[in-house]
Amino acid sequence: MRRFIALLLACTLLCPPVSASSDTKYIALTFDDGPSGRFTETLLDGLQQRGVHATFFLCGYRLEDYAALAQRIHSEGHEIGLHGYSHDSMADMSSGQIRKELEDTLALLPEGCEVGIMRPPGGASAAQVREVCADMGLSIITWSVDPRDWAVHCASDVEQSILEQAGDGDVILMHDMYDSSVEAALHIVDALSAQGYEFVTVSQLARIRSTQLEPGSIYSCFFAG
């Protein structure tokens, strides 16, 4: 018996316990089209209260009006990506037009904000979009969960749609443009956190999953394995 206990103790010392974080599920919450005044403010308040960081794909024309909100997004540790200046589809734009959309938006971002990701409006990643992004050092991020919150202005329906679809490694598409979207977003943060999910930015999720984001490449999710 003493020999068995000694062997058991030795095994315990040689095999450290597995960290609880190994069971953590990770998910990225992303918001398009902002900043948008009170909707973004309410969302940021809620995320701050919950200690959660998200990724915001910002439009240049909105940055013209909400520079202070962009600064707050950056200062509070959220990730910023580009969403073009005009929010027009880039699918039919020339390379020069796409570059201008991105450069004009970059010029309006807070000082010290480093950007390495973008999301084309509507997710339209045409060849010229990929080429310009590759040249500008930008990776293209789409999504794997879309509750169509821009069309379904019912917080409970949006929440249900996300909870039915979302899993470890998913990238959720939302818009900080409506009360219903903000309400749903904060509800799903609470619900998924209770299920063991940790909310991280897109770039953090990529690093967790040992994915090197390559300029010009398209990423929609970061599943384990």
PDB file of C-alpha atoms in Angstrom:
ATOM      1  CA  MET A   1       0.000   0.000   0.000  1.00  0.00           C
ATOM      2  CA  ARG A   2       2.821   2.407   0.915  1.00  0.00           C
ATOM      3  CA  ARG A   3       4.481   1.672  -2.432  1.00  0.00           C
ATOM      4  CA  PHE A   4       1.224   2.426  -4.296  1.00  0.00           C
ATOM      5  CA  ILE A   5       0.793   5.734  -2.472  1.00  0.00           C
ATOM      6  CA  ALA A   6       4.395   6.671  -3.254  1.00  0.00           C
ATOM      7  CA  LEU A   7       3.871   5.933  -6.952  1.00  0.00           C
ATOM      8  CA  LEU A   8       0.655   7.945  -6.964  1.00  0.00           C
ATOM      9  CA  LEU A   9       2.395  10.911  -5.329  1.00  0.00           C
ATOM     10  CA  ALA A  10       5.241  10.759  -7.826  1.00  0.00           C
ATOM     11  CA  CYS A  11       2.780  10.738 -10.731  1.00  0.00           C
ATOM     12  CA  THR A  12       0.999  13.748  -9.273  1.00  0.00           C
ATOM     13  CA  LEU A  13       4.231  15.695  -9.020  1.00  0.00           C
ATOM     14  CA  LEU A  14       5.361  14.789 -12.528  1.00  0.00           C
ATOM     15  CA  CYS A  15       1.974  15.552 -14.162  1.00  0.00           C
ATOM     16  CA  PRO A  16       0.837  19.084 -13.273  1.00  0.00           C
ATOM     17  CA  PRO A  17      -2.931  19.689 -13.222  1.00  0.00           C
ATOM     18  CA  VAL A  18      -4.523  20.860 -16.465  1.00  0.00           C
ATOM     19  CA  SER A  19      -5.405  24.548 -16.346  1.00  0.00           C
ATOM     20  CA  ALA A  20      -9.099  25.349 -16.207  1.00  0.00           C
ATOM     21  CA  SER A  21      -8.545  27.595 -19.233  1.00  0.00           C
ATOM     22  CA  SER A  22      -8.113  24.486 -21.385  1.00  0.00           C
ATOM     23  CA  ASP A  23     -11.889  24.116 -21.293  1.00  0.00           C
ATOM     24  CA  THR A  24     -12.542  27.727 -22.255  1.00  0.00           C
ATOM     25  CA  LYS A  25     -14.491  28.372 -25.431  1.00  0.00           C
ATOM     26  CA  TYR A  26     -13.607  31.525 -27.349  1.00  0.00           C
ATOM     27  CA  ILE A  27     -15.768  33.697 -29.568  1.00  0.00           C
ATOM     28  CA  ALA A  28     -15.397  37.079 -31.278  1.00  0.00           C
ATOM     29  CA  LEU A  29     -18.162  39.664 -31.330  1.00  0.00           C
ATOM     30  CA  THR A  30     -17.864  42.170 -34.185  1.00  0.00           C
ATOM     31  CA  PHE A  31     -19.801  45.314 -35.069  1.00  0.00           C
ATOM     32  CA  ASP A  32     -20.075  46.980 -38.490  1.00  0.00           C
ATOM     33  CA  ASP A  33     -21.053  50.398 -39.823  1.00  0.00           C
ATOM     34  CA  GLY A  34     -20.377  52.621 -36.796  1.00  0.00           C
ATOM     35  CA  PRO A  35     -19.665  54.612 -34.813  1.00  0.00           C
ATOM     36  CA  SER A  36     -23.288  55.635 -34.432  1.00  0.00           C
ATOM     37  CA  GLY A  37     -23.802  57.962 -31.514  1.00  0.00           C
ATOM     38  CA  ARG A  38     -25.972  56.767 -28.645  1.00  0.00           C
ATOM     39  CA  PHE A  39     -26.153  53.166 -29.873  1.00  0.00           C
ATOM     40  CA  THR A  40     -22.370  52.808 -29.766  1.00  0.00           C
ATOM     41  CA  GLU A  41     -22.220  54.640 -26.438  1.00  0.00           C
ATOM     42  CA  THR A  42     -24.756  52.279 -24.849  1.00  0.00           C
ATOM     43  CA  LEU A  43     -22.935  49.268 -26.266  1.00  0.00           C
ATOM     44  CA  LEU A  44     -19.555  50.462 -24.985  1.00  0.00           C
ATOM     45  CA  ASP A  45     -21.039  51.104 -21.540  1.00  0.00           C
ATOM     46  CA  GLY A  46     -22.404  47.554 -21.435  1.00  0.00           C
ATOM     47  CA  LEU A  47     -19.201  45.947 -22.669  1.00  0.00           C
ATOM     48  CA  GLN A  48     -17.142  47.913 -20.168  1.00  0.00           C
ATOM     49  CA  GLN A  49     -19.389  46.792 -17.308  1.00  0.00           C
ATOM     50  CA  ARG A  50     -18.870  43.184 -18.378  1.00  0.00           C
ATOM     51  CA  GLY A  51     -15.133  43.453 -19.006  1.00  0.00           C
ATOM     52  CA  VAL A  52     -15.609  42.338 -22.608  1.00  0.00           C
ATOM     53  CA  HIS A  53     -13.710  43.479 -25.705  1.00  0.00           C
ATOM     54  CA  ALA A  54     -15.084  43.393 -29.241  1.00  0.00           C
ATOM     55  CA  THR A  55     -13.954  44.297 -32.758  1.00  0.00           C
ATOM     56  CA  PHE A  56     -15.436  47.342 -34.490  1.00  0.00           C
ATOM     57  CA  PHE A  57     -15.257  47.744 -38.273  1.00  0.00           C
ATOM     58  CA  LEU A  58     -15.663  51.497 -38.703  1.00  0.00           C
ATOM     59  CA  CYS A  59     -16.849  53.620 -41.630  1.00  0.00           C
ATOM     60  CA  GLY A  60     -14.952  56.762 -42.553  1.00  0.00           C
ATOM     61  CA  TYR A  61     -18.007  58.943 -43.108  1.00  0.00           C
ATOM     62  CA  ARG A  62     -19.190  58.139 -39.584  1.00  0.00           C
ATOM     63  CA  LEU A  63     -15.770  58.834 -38.128  1.00  0.00           C
ATOM     64  CA  GLU A  64     -16.172  62.358 -39.465  1.00  0.00           C
ATOM     65  CA  ASP A  65     -19.042  62.871 -37.003  1.00  0.00           C
ATOM     66  CA  TYR A  66     -18.030  60.591 -34.125  1.00  0.00           C
ATOM     67  CA  ALA A  67     -14.286  60.982 -33.678  1.00  0.00           C
ATOM     68  CA  ALA A  68     -14.647  60.991 -29.882  1.00  0.00           C
ATOM     69  CA  LEU A  69     -16.425  57.645 -29.968  1.00  0.00           C
ATOM     70  CA  ALA A  70     -13.678  56.125 -32.098  1.00  0.00           C
ATOM     71  CA  GLN A  71     -11.186  57.376 -29.524  1.00  0.00           C
ATOM     72  CA  ARG A  72     -13.216  55.741 -26.769  1.00  0.00           C
ATOM     73  CA  ILE A  73     -13.360  52.437 -28.666  1.00  0.00           C
ATOM     74  CA  HIS A  74      -9.583  52.515 -29.005  1.00  0.00           C
ATOM     75  CA  SER A  75      -8.884  53.718 -25.451  1.00  0.00           C
ATOM     76  CA  GLU A  76     -11.053  51.006 -23.887  1.00  0.00           C
ATOM     77  CA  GLY A  77      -9.095  48.243 -25.567  1.00  0.00           C
ATOM     78  CA  HIS A  78     -11.427  47.200 -28.368  1.00  0.00           C
ATOM     79  CA  GLU A  79     -10.032  46.283 -31.760  1.00  0.00           C
ATOM     80  CA  ILE A  80     -10.638  48.564 -34.732  1.00  0.00           C
ATOM     81  CA  GLY A  81     -10.865  47.408 -38.330  1.00  0.00           C
ATOM     82  CA  LEU A  82     -11.680  49.251 -41.540  1.00  0.00           C
ATOM     83  CA  HIS A  83     -15.079  49.088 -43.251  1.00  0.00           C
ATOM     84  CA  GLY A  84     -14.432  51.560 -46.044  1.00  0.00           C
ATOM     85  CA  TYR A  85     -15.237  55.255 -46.084  1.00  0.00           C
ATOM     86  CA  SER A  86     -18.611  55.371 -47.853  1.00  0.00           C
ATOM     87  CA  HIS A  87     -19.959  51.871 -47.067  1.00  0.00           C
ATOM     88  CA  ASP A  88     -20.487  51.383 -50.793  1.00  0.00           C
ATOM     89  CA  SER A  89     -19.821  47.888 -52.108  1.00  0.00           C
ATOM     90  CA  MET A  90     -16.216  47.430 -53.168  1.00  0.00           C
ATOM     91  CA  ALA A  91     -17.069  44.599 -55.553  1.00  0.00           C
ATOM     92  CA  ASP A  92     -17.359  46.937 -58.548  1.00  0.00           C
ATOM     93  CA  MET A  93     -14.751  49.496 -57.514  1.00  0.00           C
ATOM     94  CA  SER A  94     -11.377  49.879 -59.151  1.00  0.00           C
ATOM     95  CA  SER A  95      -8.244  49.177 -57.168  1.00  0.00           C
ATOM     96  CA  GLY A  96      -7.629  52.911 -56.908  1.00  0.00           C
ATOM     97  CA  GLN A  97     -11.108  53.538 -55.515  1.00  0.00           C
ATOM     98  CA  ILE A  98     -10.739  50.748 -52.965  1.00  0.00           C
ATOM     99  CA  ARG A  99      -7.390  52.070 -51.813  1.00  0.00           C
ATOM    100  CA  LYS A 100      -8.834  55.543 -51.396  1.00  0.00           C
ATOM    101  CA  GLU A 101     -11.775  54.173 -49.362  1.00  0.00           C
ATOM    102  CA  LEU A 102      -9.339  52.489 -46.991  1.00  0.00           C
ATOM    103  CA  GLU A 103      -6.752  55.262 -46.812  1.00  0.00           C
ATOM    104  CA  ASP A 104      -9.403  57.939 -46.177  1.00  0.00           C
ATOM    105  CA  THR A 105     -10.750  55.864 -43.295  1.00  0.00           C
ATOM    106  CA  LEU A 106      -7.306  55.186 -41.867  1.00  0.00           C
ATOM    107  CA  ALA A 107      -6.626  58.917 -41.792  1.00  0.00           C
ATOM    108  CA  LEU A 108      -9.584  59.472 -39.456  1.00  0.00           C
ATOM    109  CA  LEU A 109      -8.676  56.866 -36.838  1.00  0.00           C
ATOM    110  CA  PRO A 110      -7.370  57.837 -33.384  1.00  0.00           C
ATOM    111  CA  GLU A 111      -3.671  58.552 -33.065  1.00  0.00           C
ATOM    112  CA  GLY A 112      -1.706  55.427 -32.249  1.00  0.00           C
ATOM    113  CA  CYS A 113      -4.408  53.087 -33.525  1.00  0.00           C
ATOM    114  CA  GLU A 114      -2.745  50.296 -35.491  1.00  0.00           C
ATOM    115  CA  VAL A 115      -5.024  48.505 -37.951  1.00  0.00           C
ATOM    116  CA  GLY A 116      -4.332  45.177 -39.591  1.00  0.00           C
ATOM    117  CA  ILE A 117      -7.826  43.998 -40.533  1.00  0.00           C
ATOM    118  CA  MET A 118     -10.716  45.122 -42.688  1.00  0.00           C
ATOM    119  CA  ARG A 119     -14.192  43.939 -43.636  1.00  0.00           C
ATOM    120  CA  PRO A 120     -15.583  44.966 -47.018  1.00  0.00           C
ATOM    121  CA  PRO A 121     -19.202  46.145 -46.916  1.00  0.00           C
ATOM    122  CA  GLY A 122     -21.472  43.174 -47.455  1.00  0.00           C
ATOM    123  CA  GLY A 123     -18.448  40.882 -47.261  1.00  0.00           C
ATOM    124  CA  ALA A 124     -17.841  41.368 -50.988  1.00  0.00           C
ATOM    125  CA  SER A 125     -14.213  40.255 -51.249  1.00  0.00           C
ATOM    126  CA  ALA A 126     -13.596  40.612 -54.973  1.00  0.00           C
ATOM    127  CA  ALA A 127     -10.147  39.986 -56.441  1.00  0.00           C
ATOM    128  CA  GLN A 128      -9.246  43.677 -56.470  1.00  0.00           C
ATOM    129  CA  VAL A 129     -10.208  43.962 -52.783  1.00  0.00           C
ATOM    130  CA  ARG A 130      -7.847  41.132 -51.908  1.00  0.00           C
ATOM    131  CA  GLU A 131      -5.050  42.609 -54.010  1.00  0.00           C
ATOM    132  CA  VAL A 132      -5.302  46.072 -52.424  1.00  0.00           C
ATOM    133  CA  CYS A 133      -5.504  44.606 -48.931  1.00  0.00           C
ATOM    134  CA  ALA A 134      -2.463  42.434 -49.574  1.00  0.00           C
ATOM    135  CA  ASP A 135      -0.545  45.525 -50.655  1.00  0.00           C
ATOM    136  CA  MET A 136      -1.722  47.547 -47.634  1.00  0.00           C
ATOM    137  CA  GLY A 137      -1.020  44.814 -45.092  1.00  0.00           C
ATOM    138  CA  LEU A 138      -4.669  44.177 -44.252  1.00  0.00           C
ATOM    139  CA  SER A 139      -6.290  40.801 -43.607  1.00  0.00           C
ATOM    140  CA  ILE A 140      -9.937  40.402 -44.602  1.00  0.00           C
ATOM    141  CA  ILE A 141     -12.363  39.301 -41.893  1.00  0.00           C
ATOM    142  CA  THR A 142     -15.853  38.090 -42.733  1.00  0.00           C
ATOM    143  CA  TRP A 143     -18.020  36.079 -40.313  1.00  0.00           C
ATOM    144  CA  SER A 144     -19.486  32.677 -39.487  1.00  0.00           C
ATOM    145  CA  VAL A 145     -22.619  33.738 -37.558  1.00  0.00           C
ATOM    146  CA  ASP A 146     -25.035  36.286 -39.038  1.00  0.00           C
ATOM    147  CA  PRO A 147     -28.304  36.977 -37.160  1.00  0.00           C
ATOM    148  CA  ARG A 148     -29.276  39.624 -39.730  1.00  0.00           C
ATOM    149  CA  ASP A 149     -29.796  42.112 -36.940  1.00  0.00           C
ATOM    150  CA  TRP A 150     -29.861  44.933 -39.487  1.00  0.00           C
ATOM    151  CA  ALA A 151     -33.115  43.493 -40.857  1.00  0.00           C
ATOM    152  CA  VAL A 152     -34.601  41.824 -37.759  1.00  0.00           C
ATOM    153  CA  HIS A 153     -35.278  44.632 -35.310  1.00  0.00           C
ATOM    154  CA  CYS A 154     -36.306  42.338 -32.473  1.00  0.00           C
ATOM    155  CA  ALA A 155     -33.738  41.796 -29.749  1.00  0.00           C
ATOM    156  CA  SER A 156     -35.103  38.429 -28.641  1.00  0.00           C
ATOM    157  CA  ASP A 157     -35.140  37.061 -32.204  1.00  0.00           C
ATOM    158  CA  VAL A 158     -31.578  38.238 -32.823  1.00  0.00           C
ATOM    159  CA  GLU A 159     -30.464  36.745 -29.515  1.00  0.00           C
ATOM    160  CA  GLN A 160     -32.126  33.415 -30.262  1.00  0.00           C
ATOM    161  CA  SER A 161     -30.564  33.258 -33.717  1.00  0.00           C
ATOM    162  CA  ILE A 162     -27.073  33.774 -32.324  1.00  0.00           C
ATOM    163  CA  LEU A 163     -27.480  31.322 -29.458  1.00  0.00           C
ATOM    164  CA  GLU A 164     -28.676  28.655 -31.901  1.00  0.00           C
ATOM    165  CA  GLN A 165     -25.676  29.145 -34.199  1.00  0.00           C
ATOM    166  CA  ALA A 166     -22.721  30.265 -32.102  1.00  0.00           C
ATOM    167  CA  GLY A 167     -19.928  27.916 -31.107  1.00  0.00           C
ATOM    168  CA  ASP A 168     -16.281  27.893 -30.140  1.00  0.00           C
ATOM    169  CA  GLY A 169     -14.168  29.879 -32.628  1.00  0.00           C
ATOM    170  CA  ASP A 170     -17.038  31.684 -34.340  1.00  0.00           C
ATOM    171  CA  VAL A 171     -17.002  35.307 -35.499  1.00  0.00           C
ATOM    172  CA  ILE A 172     -20.380  36.961 -34.920  1.00  0.00           C
ATOM    173  CA  LEU A 173     -21.557  39.748 -37.223  1.00  0.00           C
ATOM    174  CA  MET A 174     -23.637  42.542 -35.671  1.00  0.00           C
ATOM    175  CA  HIS A 175     -24.215  46.274 -36.140  1.00  0.00           C
ATOM    176  CA  ASP A 176     -24.099  48.967 -33.455  1.00  0.00           C
ATOM    177  CA  MET A 177     -26.823  50.855 -35.288  1.00  0.00           C
ATOM    178  CA  TYR A 178     -30.053  49.879 -33.498  1.00  0.00           C
ATOM    179  CA  ASP A 179     -31.371  49.603 -29.947  1.00  0.00           C
ATOM    180  CA  SER A 180     -32.441  46.018 -30.650  1.00  0.00           C
ATOM    181  CA  SER A 181     -28.937  45.043 -31.771  1.00  0.00           C
ATOM    182  CA  VAL A 182     -27.268  46.542 -28.719  1.00  0.00           C
ATOM    183  CA  GLU A 183     -29.776  44.918 -26.372  1.00  0.00           C
ATOM    184  CA  ALA A 184     -29.304  41.533 -28.060  1.00  0.00           C
ATOM    185  CA  ALA A 185     -25.515  41.842 -28.033  1.00  0.00           C
ATOM    186  CA  LEU A 186     -25.365  42.448 -24.290  1.00  0.00           C
ATOM    187  CA  HIS A 187     -27.815  39.621 -23.628  1.00  0.00           C
ATOM    188  CA  ILE A 188     -25.742  37.148 -25.612  1.00  0.00           C
ATOM    189  CA  VAL A 189     -22.589  38.232 -23.815  1.00  0.00           C
ATOM    190  CA  ASP A 190     -24.295  37.341 -20.549  1.00  0.00           C
ATOM    191  CA  ALA A 191     -25.773  34.093 -21.880  1.00  0.00           C
ATOM    192  CA  LEU A 192     -22.623  32.795 -23.572  1.00  0.00           C
ATOM    193  CA  SER A 193     -20.380  33.866 -20.708  1.00  0.00           C
ATOM    194  CA  ALA A 194     -22.564  31.755 -18.430  1.00  0.00           C
ATOM    195  CA  GLN A 195     -21.927  28.830 -20.797  1.00  0.00           C
ATOM    196  CA  GLY A 196     -18.157  29.170 -20.411  1.00  0.00           C
ATOM    197  CA  TYR A 197     -17.364  31.359 -23.423  1.00  0.00           C
ATOM    198  CA  GLU A 198     -14.742  34.074 -23.326  1.00  0.00           C
ATOM    199  CA  PHE A 199     -15.212  37.033 -25.646  1.00  0.00           C
ATOM    200  CA  VAL A 200     -12.054  38.170 -27.419  1.00  0.00           C
ATOM    201  CA  THR A 201     -11.188  40.368 -30.376  1.00  0.00           C
ATOM    202  CA  VAL A 202     -10.720  38.866 -33.825  1.00  0.00           C
ATOM    203  CA  SER A 203      -6.942  39.199 -33.678  1.00  0.00           C
ATOM    204  CA  GLN A 204      -6.850  37.669 -30.210  1.00  0.00           C
ATOM    205  CA  LEU A 205      -8.964  34.753 -31.416  1.00  0.00           C
ATOM    206  CA  ALA A 206      -6.576  34.197 -34.317  1.00  0.00           C
ATOM    207  CA  ARG A 207      -3.584  34.136 -31.963  1.00  0.00           C
ATOM    208  CA  ILE A 208      -5.339  31.756 -29.557  1.00  0.00           C
ATOM    209  CA  ARG A 209      -5.908  29.393 -32.474  1.00  0.00           C
ATOM    210  CA  SER A 210      -2.308  29.793 -33.699  1.00  0.00           C
ATOM    211  CA  THR A 211      -3.458  31.436 -36.932  1.00  0.00           C
ATOM    212  CA  GLN A 212      -1.137  33.962 -38.548  1.00  0.00           C
ATOM    213  CA  LEU A 213      -3.345  36.535 -40.257  1.00  0.00           C
ATOM    214  CA  GLU A 214      -1.976  37.072 -43.750  1.00  0.00           C
ATOM    215  CA  PRO A 215      -2.590  40.312 -45.687  1.00  0.00           C
ATOM    216  CA  GLY A 216      -5.091  39.799 -48.483  1.00  0.00           C
ATOM    217  CA  SER A 217      -6.345  36.485 -47.094  1.00  0.00           C
ATOM    218  CA  ILE A 218      -9.939  35.956 -45.959  1.00  0.00           C
ATOM    219  CA  TYR A 219     -10.916  34.568 -42.555  1.00  0.00           C
ATOM    220  CA  SER A 220     -14.436  33.834 -41.366  1.00  0.00           C
ATOM    221  CA  CYS A 221     -13.837  31.803 -38.186  1.00  0.00           C
ATOM    222  CA  PHE A 222     -11.104  30.260 -36.065  1.00  0.00           C
ATOM    223  CA  PHE A 223     -12.166  26.784 -34.999  1.00  0.00           C
ATOM    224  CA  ALA A 224      -9.976  24.631 -32.777  1.00  0.00           C
ATOM    225  CA  GLY A 225      -7.913  21.958 -34.463  1.00  0.00           C
TER     226      GLY A 225
END
